[in-house]
JSON list of C-alpha atoms in Angstrom, two decimals:
[
{"chain": "A", "resi": 1, "resn": "SER", "atom": "CA", "xyz": [-39.61, -22.33, -11.57]},
{"chain": "A", "resi": 2, "resn": "GLY", "atom": "CA", "xyz": [-43.09, -20.79, -11.49]},
{"chain": "A", "resi": 3, "resn": "GLY", "atom": "CA", "xyz": [-42.20, -17.26, -12.52]},
{"chain": "A", "resi": 4, "resn": "SER", "atom": "CA", "xyz": [-43.64, -14.08, -11.06]},
{"chain": "A", "resi": 5, "resn": "ILE", "atom": "CA", "xyz": [-47.23, -15.40, -11.07]},
{"chain": "A", "resi": 6, "resn": "ALA", "atom": "CA", "xyz": [-46.87, -18.85, -9.49]},
{"chain": "A", "resi": 7, "resn": "GLY", "atom": "CA", "xyz": [-43.89, -17.87, -7.35]},
{"chain": "A", "resi": 8, "resn": "GLY", "atom": "CA", "xyz": [-40.28, -18.98, -7.29]},
{"chain": "A", "resi": 9, "resn": "VAL", "atom": "CA", "xyz": [-36.90, -17.44, -8.05]},
{"chain": "A", "resi": 10, "resn": "THR", "atom": "CA", "xyz": [-37.17, -14.93, -10.88]},
{"chain": "A", "resi": 11, "resn": "ARG", "atom": "CA", "xyz": [-33.83, -13.16, -10.58]},
{"chain": "A", "resi": 12, "resn": "VAL", "atom": "CA", "xyz": [-30.42, -13.79, -9.01]},
{"chain": "A", "resi": 13, "resn": "VAL", "atom": "CA", "xyz": [-28.00, -10.92, -8.42]},
{"chain": "A", "resi": 14, "resn": "ASP", "atom": "CA", "xyz": [-24.41, -11.73, -7.46]},
{"chain": "A", "resi": 15, "resn": "GLU", "atom": "CA", "xyz": [-23.07, -8.98, -5.19]},
{"chain": "A", "resi": 16, "resn": "ILE", "atom": "CA", "xyz": [-20.30, -11.03, -3.59]},
{"chain": "A", "resi": 17, "resn": "THR", "atom": "CA", "xyz": [-17.04, -9.11, -3.17]},
{"chain": "A", "resi": 18, "resn": "ASP", "atom": "CA", "xyz": [-13.68, -10.23, -1.84]},
{"chain": "A", "resi": 19, "resn": "ALA", "atom": "CA", "xyz": [-13.32, -8.98, 1.74]},
{"chain": "A", "resi": 20, "resn": "ARG", "atom": "CA", "xyz": [-9.71, -8.02, 1.08]},
{"chain": "A", "resi": 21, "resn": "THR", "atom": "CA", "xyz": [-10.79, -5.76, -1.78]},
{"chain": "A", "resi": 22, "resn": "ASP", "atom": "CA", "xyz": [-13.36, -4.09, 0.47]},
{"chain": "A", "resi": 23, "resn": "ARG", "atom": "CA", "xyz": [-10.86, -3.33, 3.23]},
{"chain": "A", "resi": 24, "resn": "GLY", "atom": "CA", "xyz": [-8.06, -2.35, 0.87]},
{"chain": "A", "resi": 25, "resn": "PHE", "atom": "CA", "xyz": [-4.84, -4.11, 0.01]},
{"chain": "A", "resi": 26, "resn": "SER", "atom": "CA", "xyz": [-2.57, -5.01, 2.90]},
{"chain": "A", "resi": 27, "resn": "PHE", "atom": "CA", "xyz": [1.08, -5.96, 3.04]},
{"chain": "A", "resi": 28, "resn": "ARG", "atom": "CA", "xyz": [4.05, -5.82, 5.38]},
{"chain": "A", "resi": 29, "resn": "ALA", "atom": "CA", "xyz": [7.80, -5.93, 5.08]},
{"chain": "A", "resi": 30, "resn": "ASP", "atom": "CA", "xyz": [10.34, -6.83, 7.77]},
{"chain": "A", "resi": 31, "resn": "VAL", "atom": "CA", "xyz": [14.09, -6.38, 7.66]},
{"chain": "A", "resi": 32, "resn": "ALA", "atom": "CA", "xyz": [15.57, -9.71, 8.61]},
{"chain": "A", "resi": 33, "resn": "PHE", "atom": "CA", "xyz": [19.07, -10.68, 9.68]},
{"chain": "A", "resi": 34, "resn": "ARG", "atom": "CA", "xyz": [21.85, -9.04, 7.64]},
{"chain": "A", "resi": 35, "resn": "GLY", "atom": "CA", "xyz": [19.56, -6.66, 5.80]},
{"chain": "A", "resi": 36, "resn": "ARG", "atom": "CA", "xyz": [17.38, -9.00, 3.74]},
{"chain": "A", "resi": 37, "resn": "VAL", "atom": "CA", "xyz": [13.78, -7.83, 3.54]},
{"chain": "A", "resi": 38, "resn": "LEU", "atom": "CA", "xyz": [10.79, -10.17, 3.79]},
{"chain": "A", "resi": 39, "resn": "ILE", "atom": "CA", "xyz": [7.64, -8.93, 2.02]},
{"chain": "A", "resi": 40, "resn": "ARG", "atom": "CA", "xyz": [4.24, -10.58, 2.47]},
{"chain": "A", "resi": 41, "resn": "GLY", "atom": "CA", "xyz": [0.62, -9.67, 1.72]},
{"chain": "A", "resi": 42, "resn": "ASP", "atom": "CA", "xyz": [-1.47, -8.33, -1.15]},
{"chain": "A", "resi": 43, "resn": "ALA", "atom": "CA", "xyz": [-0.72, -6.58, -4.44]},
{"chain": "A", "resi": 44, "resn": "THR", "atom": "CA", "xyz": [-3.08, -4.63, -6.68]},
{"chain": "A", "resi": 45, "resn": "ASP", "atom": "CA", "xyz": [-1.89, -6.22, -9.93]},
{"chain": "A", "resi": 46, "resn": "ALA", "atom": "CA", "xyz": [0.94, -8.23, -11.42]},
{"chain": "A", "resi": 47, "resn": "ALA", "atom": "CA", "xyz": [2.86, -5.18, -12.63]},
{"chain": "A", "resi": 48, "resn": "ALA", "atom": "CA", "xyz": [2.84, -3.62, -9.14]},
{"chain": "A", "resi": 49, "resn": "ARG", "atom": "CA", "xyz": [3.85, -6.92, -7.56]},
{"chain": "A", "resi": 50, "resn": "ASP", "atom": "CA", "xyz": [6.83, -7.29, -9.87]},
{"chain": "A", "resi": 51, "resn": "ALA", "atom": "CA", "xyz": [7.80, -3.62, -9.56]},
{"chain": "A", "resi": 52, "resn": "ILE", "atom": "CA", "xyz": [7.84, -3.82, -5.76]},
{"chain": "A", "resi": 53, "resn": "ALA", "atom": "CA", "xyz": [9.95, -6.98, -5.84]},
{"chain": "A", "resi": 54, "resn": "ARG", "atom": "CA", "xyz": [12.48, -5.31, -8.17]},
{"chain": "A", "resi": 55, "resn": "PHE", "atom": "CA", "xyz": [12.53, -2.14, -6.05]},
{"chain": "A", "resi": 56, "resn": "ALA", "atom": "CA", "xyz": [13.16, -4.09, -2.85]},
{"chain": "A", "resi": 57, "resn": "THR", "atom": "CA", "xyz": [15.90, -6.20, -4.43]},
{"chain": "A", "resi": 58, "resn": "ALA", "atom": "CA", "xyz": [17.67, -3.05, -5.60]},
{"chain": "A", "resi": 59, "resn": "ASN", "atom": "CA", "xyz": [17.38, -1.13, -2.33]},
{"chain": "A", "resi": 60, "resn": "PHE", "atom": "CA", "xyz": [18.17, -3.69, 0.38]},
{"chain": "A", "resi": 61, "resn": "PRO", "atom": "CA", "xyz": [21.79, -4.80, 0.74]},
{"chain": "A", "resi": 62, "resn": "ASN", "atom": "CA", "xyz": [21.02, -8.52, 0.74]},
{"chain": "A", "resi": 63, "resn": "GLY", "atom": "CA", "xyz": [18.03, -8.48, -1.54]},
{"chain": "A", "resi": 64, "resn": "ALA", "atom": "CA", "xyz": [14.42, -9.37, -0.96]},
{"chain": "A", "resi": 65, "resn": "ASP", "atom": "CA", "xyz": [12.15, -12.34, -0.38]},
{"chain": "A", "resi": 66, "resn": "SER", "atom": "CA", "xyz": [8.81, -11.21, -1.82]},
{"chain": "A", "resi": 67, "resn": "ASP", "atom": "CA", "xyz": [5.53, -13.13, -1.84]},
{"chain": "A", "resi": 68, "resn": "LEU", "atom": "CA", "xyz": [2.65, -10.80, -2.71]},
{"chain": "A", "resi": 69, "resn": "THR", "atom": "CA", "xyz": [-0.73, -12.30, -3.61]},
{"chain": "A", "resi": 70, "resn": "LEU", "atom": "CA", "xyz": [-2.86, -10.84, -6.39]},
{"chain": "A", "resi": 71, "resn": "ILE", "atom": "CA", "xyz": [-6.39, -10.06, -5.21]},
{"chain": "A", "resi": 72, "resn": "PRO", "atom": "CA", "xyz": [-9.35, -10.95, -7.46]},
{"chain": "A", "resi": 73, "resn": "GLY", "atom": "CA", "xyz": [-10.84, -7.75, -8.78]},
{"chain": "A", "resi": 74, "resn": "GLY", "atom": "CA", "xyz": [-7.64, -5.80, -8.26]},
{"chain": "A", "resi": 75, "resn": "ALA", "atom": "CA", "xyz": [-6.74, -3.10, -10.74]},
{"chain": "A", "resi": 76, "resn": "PRO", "atom": "CA", "xyz": [-3.59, -1.08, -11.47]},
{"chain": "A", "resi": 77, "resn": "ALA", "atom": "CA", "xyz": [-3.13, 1.68, -8.89]},
{"chain": "A", "resi": 78, "resn": "ALA", "atom": "CA", "xyz": [-0.10, 3.90, -9.40]},
{"chain": "A", "resi": 79, "resn": "GLU", "atom": "CA", "xyz": [-0.63, 5.67, -6.07]},
{"chain": "A", "resi": 80, "resn": "TRP", "atom": "CA", "xyz": [-0.68, 2.38, -4.14]},
{"chain": "A", "resi": 81, "resn": "GLU", "atom": "CA", "xyz": [2.52, 1.22, -5.79]},
{"chain": "A", "resi": 82, "resn": "GLU", "atom": "CA", "xyz": [4.19, 4.57, -5.05]},
{"chain": "A", "resi": 83, "resn": "ALA", "atom": "CA", "xyz": [3.04, 4.44, -1.41]},
{"chain": "A", "resi": 84, "resn": "ALA", "atom": "CA", "xyz": [4.45, 0.92, -1.03]},
{"chain": "A", "resi": 85, "resn": "LYS", "atom": "CA", "xyz": [7.78, 1.98, -2.54]},
{"chain": "A", "resi": 86, "resn": "ARG", "atom": "CA", "xyz": [7.94, 5.10, -0.36]},
{"chain": "A", "resi": 87, "resn": "LEU", "atom": "CA", "xyz": [7.59, 2.98, 2.77]},
{"chain": "A", "resi": 88, "resn": "LEU", "atom": "CA", "xyz": [10.04, 0.34, 1.53]},
{"chain": "A", "resi": 89, "resn": "GLY", "atom": "CA", "xyz": [12.59, 2.99, 0.54]},
{"chain": "A", "resi": 90, "resn": "GLN", "atom": "CA", "xyz": [12.58, 4.47, 4.04]},
{"chain": "A", "resi": 91, "resn": "LEU", "atom": "CA", "xyz": [12.72, 1.06, 5.68]},
{"chain": "A", "resi": 92, "resn": "ALA", "atom": "CA", "xyz": [15.86, 0.37, 3.64]},
{"chain": "A", "resi": 93, "resn": "ARG", "atom": "CA", "xyz": [17.56, 3.33, 5.38]},
{"chain": "A", "resi": 94, "resn": "LEU", "atom": "CA", "xyz": [17.08, 1.84, 8.85]},
{"chain": "A", "resi": 95, "resn": "GLU", "atom": "CA", "xyz": [19.18, -0.65, 10.75]},
{"chain": "A", "resi": 96, "resn": "ARG", "atom": "CA", "xyz": [16.15, -2.86, 11.41]},
{"chain": "A", "resi": 97, "resn": "GLY", "atom": "CA", "xyz": [12.40, -2.51, 11.48]},
{"chain": "A", "resi": 98, "resn": "ALA", "atom": "CA", "xyz": [9.13, -3.17, 9.70]},
{"chain": "A", "resi": 99, "resn": "ILE", "atom": "CA", "xyz": [6.45, -1.47, 7.65]},
{"chain": "A", "resi": 100, "resn": "VAL", "atom": "CA", "xyz": [2.78, -2.17, 7.05]},
{"chain": "A", "resi": 101, "resn": "LEU", "atom": "CA", "xyz": [0.36, -0.75, 4.50]},
{"chain": "A", "resi": 102, "resn": "SER", "atom": "CA", "xyz": [-3.30, -1.60, 5.05]},
{"chain": "A", "resi": 103, "resn": "GLY", "atom": "CA", "xyz": [-5.91, 0.23, 3.04]},
{"chain": "A", "resi": 104, "resn": "GLN", "atom": "CA", "xyz": [-4.74, 3.86, 2.94]},
{"chain": "A", "resi": 105, "resn": "GLN", "atom": "CA", "xyz": [-2.82, 3.76, 6.24]},
{"chain": "A", "resi": 106, "resn": "GLY", "atom": "CA", "xyz": [0.86, 2.93, 6.45]},
{"chain": "A", "resi": 107, "resn": "GLY", "atom": "CA", "xyz": [3.05, 2.43, 9.48]},
{"chain": "A", "resi": 108, "resn": "LEU", "atom": "CA", "xyz": [6.79, 2.14, 10.14]},
{"chain": "A", "resi": 109, "resn": "TYR", "atom": "CA", "xyz": [8.63, 1.04, 13.28]},
{"chain": "A", "resi": 110, "resn": "GLY", "atom": "CA", "xyz": [12.39, 0.74, 13.38]},
{"chain": "A", "resi": 111, "resn": "ASP", "atom": "CA", "xyz": [15.86, 1.70, 14.58]},
{"chain": "A", "resi": 112, "resn": "ALA", "atom": "CA", "xyz": [18.05, 4.28, 12.86]},
{"chain": "A", "resi": 113, "resn": "GLU", "atom": "CA", "xyz": [21.82, 4.60, 12.92]},
{"chain": "A", "resi": 114, "resn": "ASN", "atom": "CA", "xyz": [21.63, 8.22, 14.07]},
{"chain": "A", "resi": 115, "resn": "PRO", "atom": "CA", "xyz": [19.13, 11.05, 14.73]},
{"chain": "A", "resi": 116, "resn": "GLN", "atom": "CA", "xyz": [19.77, 12.65, 11.33]},
{"chain": "A", "resi": 117, "resn": "ILE", "atom": "CA", "xyz": [18.59, 9.56, 9.45]},
{"chain": "A", "resi": 118, "resn": "ALA", "atom": "CA", "xyz": [15.64, 9.15, 11.81]},
{"chain": "A", "resi": 119, "resn": "ARG", "atom": "CA", "xyz": [14.45, 12.72, 11.21]},
{"chain": "A", "resi": 120, "resn": "SER", "atom": "CA", "xyz": [14.94, 12.40, 7.46]},
{"chain": "A", "resi": 121, "resn": "VAL", "atom": "CA", "xyz": [12.91, 9.18, 7.30]},
{"chain": "A", "resi": 122, "resn": "ALA", "atom": "CA", "xyz": [10.13, 10.67, 9.42]},
{"chain": "A", "resi": 123, "resn": "ASN", "atom": "CA", "xyz": [10.00, 13.81, 7.26]},
{"chain": "A", "resi": 124, "resn": "THR", "atom": "CA", "xyz": [9.92, 11.81, 4.02]},
{"chain": "A", "resi": 125, "resn": "LEU", "atom": "CA", "xyz": [6.93, 9.81, 5.22]},
{"chain": "A", "resi": 126, "resn": "GLN", "atom": "CA", "xyz": [5.02, 13.04, 5.85]},
{"chain": "A", "resi": 127, "resn": "SER", "atom": "CA", "xyz": [4.60, 13.44, 2.08]},
{"chain": "A", "resi": 128, "resn": "MET", "atom": "CA", "xyz": [2.93, 10.20, 1.03]},
{"chain": "A", "resi": 129, "resn": "PRO", "atom": "CA", "xyz": [1.06, 10.12, -2.29]},
{"chain": "A", "resi": 130, "resn": "ALA", "atom": "CA", "xyz": [-2.62, 10.99, -1.75]},
{"chain": "A", "resi": 131, "resn": "PRO", "atom": "CA", "xyz": [-4.79, 9.48, -0.37]},
{"chain": "A", "resi": 132, "resn": "PHE", "atom": "CA", "xyz": [-2.22, 7.44, 1.55]},
{"chain": "A", "resi": 133, "resn": "ARG", "atom": "CA", "xyz": [-0.54, 8.44, 4.79]},
{"chain": "A", "resi": 134, "resn": "ALA", "atom": "CA", "xyz": [2.06, 6.93, 7.09]},
{"chain": "A", "resi": 135, "resn": "ALA", "atom": "CA", "xyz": [2.65, 6.91, 10.83]},
{"chain": "A", "resi": 136, "resn": "SER", "atom": "CA", "xyz": [6.09, 6.20, 12.25]},
{"chain": "A", "resi": 137, "resn": "ILE", "atom": "CA", "xyz": [8.12, 5.53, 15.35]},
{"chain": "A", "resi": 138, "resn": "ILE", "atom": "CA", "xyz": [11.85, 5.67, 14.66]},
{"chain": "A", "resi": 139, "resn": "ILE", "atom": "CA", "xyz": [14.42, 5.11, 17.40]},
{"chain": "A", "resi": 140, "resn": "PRO", "atom": "CA", "xyz": [17.86, 6.65, 16.71]},
{"chain": "A", "resi": 141, "resn": "ALA", "atom": "CA", "xyz": [20.92, 5.20, 18.43]},
{"chain": "A", "resi": 142, "resn": "GLY", "atom": "CA", "xyz": [21.50, 7.08, 21.67]},
{"chain": "A", "resi": 143, "resn": "ALA", "atom": "CA", "xyz": [18.56, 9.47, 21.27]},
{"chain": "A", "resi": 144, "resn": "PRO", "atom": "CA", "xyz": [14.82, 9.63, 22.01]},
{"chain": "A", "resi": 145, "resn": "ALA", "atom": "CA", "xyz": [12.37, 8.15, 19.52]},
{"chain": "A", "resi": 146, "resn": "ILE", "atom": "CA", "xyz": [10.96, 10.37, 16.78]},
{"chain": "A", "resi": 147, "resn": "VAL", "atom": "CA", "xyz": [7.20, 9.79, 16.85]},
{"chain": "A", "resi": 148, "resn": "ASN", "atom": "CA", "xyz": [4.45, 10.57, 14.38]},
{"chain": "A", "resi": 149, "resn": "VAL", "atom": "CA", "xyz": [1.30, 8.77, 15.56]},
{"chain": "A", "resi": 150, "resn": "PRO", "atom": "CA", "xyz": [-1.52, 11.30, 15.30]},
{"chain": "A", "resi": 151, "resn": "ASP", "atom": "CA", "xyz": [-4.65, 9.15, 15.63]},
{"chain": "A", "resi": 152, "resn": "ILE", "atom": "CA", "xyz": [-6.19, 5.72, 16.22]},
{"chain": "A", "resi": 153, "resn": "ASP", "atom": "CA", "xyz": [-5.56, 4.39, 12.70]},
{"chain": "A", "resi": 154, "resn": "ALA", "atom": "CA", "xyz": [-1.94, 5.49, 12.93]},
{"chain": "A", "resi": 155, "resn": "CYS", "atom": "CA", "xyz": [-1.62, 3.76, 16.30]},
{"chain": "A", "resi": 156, "resn": "ALA", "atom": "CA", "xyz": [-3.00, 0.51, 14.87]},
{"chain": "A", "resi": 157, "resn": "ALA", "atom": "CA", "xyz": [-0.50, 0.67, 12.00]},
{"chain": "A", "resi": 158, "resn": "VAL", "atom": "CA", "xyz": [2.60, 1.14, 14.16]},
{"chain": "A", "resi": 159, "resn": "ILE", "atom": "CA", "xyz": [1.38, -1.57, 16.57]},
{"chain": "A", "resi": 160, "resn": "ARG", "atom": "CA", "xyz": [1.14, -3.98, 13.64]},
{"chain": "A", "resi": 161, "resn": "ALA", "atom": "CA", "xyz": [4.60, -2.99, 12.43]},
{"chain": "A", "resi": 162, "resn": "ALA", "atom": "CA", "xyz": [6.13, -3.36, 15.89]},
{"chain": "A", "resi": 163, "resn": "GLN", "atom": "CA", "xyz": [4.54, -6.77, 16.48]},
{"chain": "A", "resi": 164, "resn": "GLY", "atom": "CA", "xyz": [7.04, -8.50, 14.19]},
{"chain": "A", "resi": 165, "resn": "THR", "atom": "CA", "xyz": [6.72, -11.79, 12.34]},
{"chain": "A", "resi": 166, "resn": "ASP", "atom": "CA", "xyz": [7.52, -14.27, 15.11]},
{"chain": "A", "resi": 167, "resn": "ALA", "atom": "CA", "xyz": [4.50, -16.23, 16.33]},
{"chain": "A", "resi": 168, "resn": "LEU", "atom": "CA", "xyz": [3.62, -14.99, 19.81]},
{"chain": "A", "resi": 169, "resn": "ARG", "atom": "CA", "xyz": [3.26, -17.88, 22.24]},
{"chain": "A", "resi": 170, "resn": "PHE", "atom": "CA", "xyz": [3.52, -19.02, 25.82]},
{"chain": "A", "resi": 171, "resn": "GLU", "atom": "CA", "xyz": [5.79, -21.68, 27.28]},
{"chain": "A", "resi": 172, "resn": "THR", "atom": "CA", "xyz": [4.12, -25.07, 26.90]},
{"chain": "A", "resi": 173, "resn": "GLY", "atom": "CA", "xyz": [1.78, -25.57, 29.84]},
{"chain": "A", "resi": 174, "resn": "GLY", "atom": "CA", "xyz": [3.22, -22.53, 31.61]},
{"chain": "A", "resi": 175, "resn": "VAL", "atom": "CA", "xyz": [2.19, -19.00, 32.51]},
{"chain": "A", "resi": 176, "resn": "GLY", "atom": "CA", "xyz": [5.19, -17.19, 31.09]},
{"chain": "A", "resi": 177, "resn": "ALA", "atom": "CA", "xyz": [5.57, -15.93, 27.56]},
{"chain": "A", "resi": 178, "resn": "SER", "atom": "CA", "xyz": [8.36, -17.35, 25.43]},
{"chain": "A", "resi": 179, "resn": "PRO", "atom": "CA", "xyz": [11.55, -15.22, 25.45]},
{"chain": "A", "resi": 180, "resn": "LEU", "atom": "CA", "xyz": [10.88, -13.76, 22.00]},
{"chain": "A", "resi": 181, "resn": "THR", "atom": "CA", "xyz": [7.24, -13.09, 22.89]},
{"chain": "A", "resi": 182, "resn": "GLU", "atom": "CA", "xyz": [8.28, -11.31, 26.09]},
{"chain": "A", "resi": 183, "resn": "ILE", "atom": "CA", "xyz": [10.55, -9.04, 24.05]},
{"chain": "A", "resi": 184, "resn": "ALA", "atom": "CA", "xyz": [7.75, -8.38, 21.55]},
{"chain": "A", "resi": 185, "resn": "LEU", "atom": "CA", "xyz": [5.23, -7.56, 24.30]},
{"chain": "A", "resi": 186, "resn": "ARG", "atom": "CA", "xyz": [7.58, -5.06, 25.94]},
{"chain": "A", "resi": 187, "resn": "ARG", "atom": "CA", "xyz": [8.17, -3.49, 22.54]},
{"chain": "A", "resi": 188, "resn": "LEU", "atom": "CA", "xyz": [4.42, -3.30, 21.90]},
{"chain": "A", "resi": 189, "resn": "GLY", "atom": "CA", "xyz": [3.92, -1.68, 25.28]},
{"chain": "A", "resi": 190, "resn": "ARG", "atom": "CA", "xyz": [6.48, 1.01, 24.48]},
{"chain": "A", "resi": 191, "resn": "THR", "atom": "CA", "xyz": [4.92, 1.50, 21.06]},
{"chain": "A", "resi": 192, "resn": "PHE", "atom": "CA", "xyz": [1.45, 1.88, 22.52]},
{"chain": "A", "resi": 193, "resn": "GLY", "atom": "CA", "xyz": [2.83, 4.40, 24.98]},
{"chain": "A", "resi": 194, "resn": "ALA", "atom": "CA", "xyz": [3.43, 6.70, 22.00]},
{"chain": "A", "resi": 195, "resn": "CYS", "atom": "CA", "xyz": [-0.20, 6.47, 20.83]},
{"chain": "A", "resi": 196, "resn": "PRO", "atom": "CA", "xyz": [-2.83, 9.16, 21.50]},
{"chain": "A", "resi": 197, "resn": "GLU", "atom": "CA", "xyz": [-4.38, 9.23, 24.95]},
{"chain": "A", "resi": 198, "resn": "ASP", "atom": "CA", "xyz": [-7.79, 8.18, 23.60]},
{"chain": "A", "resi": 199, "resn": "ALA", "atom": "CA", "xyz": [-6.40, 4.94, 22.15]},
{"chain": "A", "resi": 200, "resn": "ARG", "atom": "CA", "xyz": [-7.18, 1.58, 23.73]},
{"chain": "A", "resi": 201, "resn": "LEU", "atom": "CA", "xyz": [-5.14, -1.60, 23.17]},
{"chain": "A", "resi": 202, "resn": "SER", "atom": "CA", "xyz": [-7.21, -4.79, 23.37]},
{"chain": "A", "resi": 203, "resn": "VAL", "atom": "CA", "xyz": [-5.47, -8.15, 23.69]},
{"chain": "A", "resi": 204, "resn": "THR", "atom": "CA", "xyz": [-7.25, -11.49, 23.37]},
{"chain": "A", "resi": 205, "resn": "ILE", "atom": "CA", "xyz": [-5.65, -14.61, 24.83]},
{"chain": "A", "resi": 206, "resn": "ASN", "atom": "CA", "xyz": [-6.61, -18.03, 23.60]},
{"chain": "A", "resi": 207, "resn": "ILE", "atom": "CA", "xyz": [-7.87, -20.47, 26.23]},
{"chain": "A", "resi": 208, "resn": "ALA", "atom": "CA", "xyz": [-5.46, -23.34, 25.68]},
{"chain": "A", "resi": 209, "resn": "ASP", "atom": "CA", "xyz": [-5.38, -26.90, 27.00]},
{"chain": "A", "resi": 210, "resn": "GLY", "atom": "CA", "xyz": [-4.69, -25.61, 30.50]},
{"chain": "A", "resi": 211, "resn": "GLY", "atom": "CA", "xyz": [-8.16, -24.08, 30.69]},
{"chain": "A", "resi": 212, "resn": "GLU", "atom": "CA", "xyz": [-9.45, -20.73, 31.88]},
{"chain": "A", "resi": 213, "resn": "GLU", "atom": "CA", "xyz": [-7.40, -20.53, 35.06]},
{"chain": "A", "resi": 214, "resn": "LEU", "atom": "CA", "xyz": [-4.11, -20.84, 33.17]},
{"chain": "A", "resi": 215, "resn": "ALA", "atom": "CA", "xyz": [-5.39, -18.33, 30.60]},
{"chain": "A", "resi": 216, "resn": "ARG", "atom": "CA", "xyz": [-6.21, -15.85, 33.38]},
{"chain": "A", "resi": 217, "resn": "GLN", "atom": "CA", "xyz": [-2.72, -16.18, 34.79]},
{"chain": "A", "resi": 218, "resn": "ARG", "atom": "CA", "xyz": [-1.28, -15.62, 31.34]},
{"chain": "A", "resi": 219, "resn": "ALA", "atom": "CA", "xyz": [-3.51, -12.56, 30.95]},
{"chain": "A", "resi": 220, "resn": "GLU", "atom": "CA", "xyz": [-1.97, -11.00, 34.06]},
{"chain": "A", "resi": 221, "resn": "GLN", "atom": "CA", "xyz": [1.51, -11.72, 32.73]},
{"chain": "A", "resi": 222, "resn": "VAL", "atom": "CA", "xyz": [0.67, -10.11, 29.39]},
{"chain": "A", "resi": 223, "resn": "ARG", "atom": "CA", "xyz": [-0.89, -7.07, 31.06]},
{"chain": "A", "resi": 224, "resn": "SER", "atom": "CA", "xyz": [2.20, -6.63, 33.21]},
{"chain": "A", "resi": 225, "resn": "LEU", "atom": "CA", "xyz": [4.57, -6.80, 30.22]},
{"chain": "A", "resi": 226, "resn": "LEU", "atom": "CA", "xyz": [2.49, -4.39, 28.12]},
{"chain": "A", "resi": 227, "resn": "SER", "atom": "CA", "xyz": [1.81, -1.90, 30.89]},
{"chain": "A", "resi": 228, "resn": "GLY", "atom": "CA", "xyz": [5.49, -1.68, 31.72]},
{"chain": "A", "resi": 229, "resn": "GLY", "atom": "CA", "xyz": [5.86, 0.55, 28.65]},
{"chain": "A", "resi": 230, "resn": "ALA", "atom": "CA", "xyz": [2.33, 1.84, 28.10]},
{"chain": "A", "resi": 231, "resn": "GLU", "atom": "CA", "xyz": [1.22, 4.98, 29.86]},
{"chain": "A", "resi": 232, "resn": "GLY", "atom": "CA", "xyz": [-1.97, 4.20, 31.74]},
{"chain": "A", "resi": 233, "resn": "GLU", "atom": "CA", "xyz": [-2.75, 0.58, 32.54]},
{"chain": "A", "resi": 234, "resn": "SER", "atom": "CA", "xyz": [-6.47, 1.28, 32.15]},
{"chain": "A", "resi": 235, "resn": "ARG", "atom": "CA", "xyz": [-5.96, 1.68, 28.40]},
{"chain": "A", "resi": 236, "resn": "VAL", "atom": "CA", "xyz": [-4.80, -1.95, 28.06]},
{"chain": "A", "resi": 237, "resn": "ILE", "atom": "CA", "xyz": [-7.70, -4.42, 27.97]},
{"chain": "A", "resi": 238, "resn": "VAL", "atom": "CA", "xyz": [-6.98, -8.16, 28.18]},
{"chain": "A", "resi": 239, "resn": "ALA", "atom": "CA", "xyz": [-9.73, -10.71, 27.46]},
{"chain": "A", "resi": 240, "resn": "LEU", "atom": "CA", "xyz": [-9.99, -14.48, 26.98]},
{"chain": "A", "resi": 241, "resn": "ALA", "atom": "CA", "xyz": [-11.37, -16.39, 24.01]},
{"chain": "A", "resi": 242, "resn": "ASP", "atom": "CA", "xyz": [-11.71, -20.04, 22.99]},
{"chain": "A", "resi": 243, "resn": "ASP", "atom": "CA", "xyz": [-12.30, -19.53, 19.28]},
{"chain": "A", "resi": 244, "resn": "GLN", "atom": "CA", "xyz": [-9.05, -18.13, 17.91]},
{"chain": "A", "resi": 245, "resn": "LEU", "atom": "CA", "xyz": [-6.07, -19.89, 16.40]},
{"chain": "A", "resi": 246, "resn": "GLN", "atom": "CA", "xyz": [-3.34, -17.57, 17.67]},
{"chain": "A", "resi": 247, "resn": "ALA", "atom": "CA", "xyz": [-2.20, -17.50, 21.27]},
{"chain": "A", "resi": 248, "resn": "LEU", "atom": "CA", "xyz": [-2.45, -13.69, 21.26]},
{"chain": "A", "resi": 249, "resn": "THR", "atom": "CA", "xyz": [-4.23, -11.17, 19.05]},
{"chain": "A", "resi": 250, "resn": "PHE", "atom": "CA", "xyz": [-4.23, -7.37, 19.24]},
{"chain": "A", "resi": 251, "resn": "SER", "atom": "CA", "xyz": [-6.56, -4.58, 18.17]},
{"chain": "A", "resi": 252, "resn": "VAL", "atom": "CA", "xyz": [-6.59, -0.82, 18.65]},
{"chain": "A", "resi": 253, "resn": "SER", "atom": "CA", "xyz": [-9.72, 1.27, 19.13]},
{"chain": "A", "resi": 254, "resn": "SER", "atom": "CA", "xyz": [-10.88, 4.56, 20.61]},
{"chain": "A", "resi": 255, "resn": "ILE", "atom": "CA", "xyz": [-11.73, 4.63, 24.32]},
{"chain": "A", "resi": 256, "resn": "GLU", "atom": "CA", "xyz": [-14.77, 6.77, 23.50]},
{"chain": "A", "resi": 257, "resn": "GLY", "atom": "CA", "xyz": [-15.90, 4.28, 20.83]}
]
């Protein structure tokens, strides 16, 4: 009360936006046991959500488990839907793997039955609908990986895809990573080894009940597992934190930045 003369609130402007809308829609899909695909994340609108679920059910041999959340303020986006389908369609051609699509950057990591399929998948992902693009690391049986990771954003996308869906954790009260986490860390190290030389992989380890000393020991274990596949240990940064829910979190940035 009071108005412009006596003082007080004369105007309220609501400029609140959903953070997910600001950063772009984000979803991932993982091929589970026996070819069933698990899809999680955001969708631009109900039509796109339903279209992606139908597409996945039709293209994966054992169907799809899809749970995409509609984002407030989302609007139909034909290009986003096409980009999501392009990534899903190529994932369906692989033996196993995962895709992510965050904002305008997509990423695929997976294993192919043979080099011919791997090259075909990689080539198909080179022609994403504008403005979207996709990075990929595809490992054919008995042959070297086919890699398309041109920059930092591409590196972050394939790292997210390679991380998998299993919760990364350490043995209770111990230094060592759980068996599945050890496998995931070695895979992430190999994946990061394919990233540009100016990329830096930062890992944050939660300080658990064992305190800082146990966390430091775990940090050395994580660094060792990651650096076994990454080229250049100096590009892997491991830090401790006491304010995160996950045991391990990852981020990719530029060394120069």
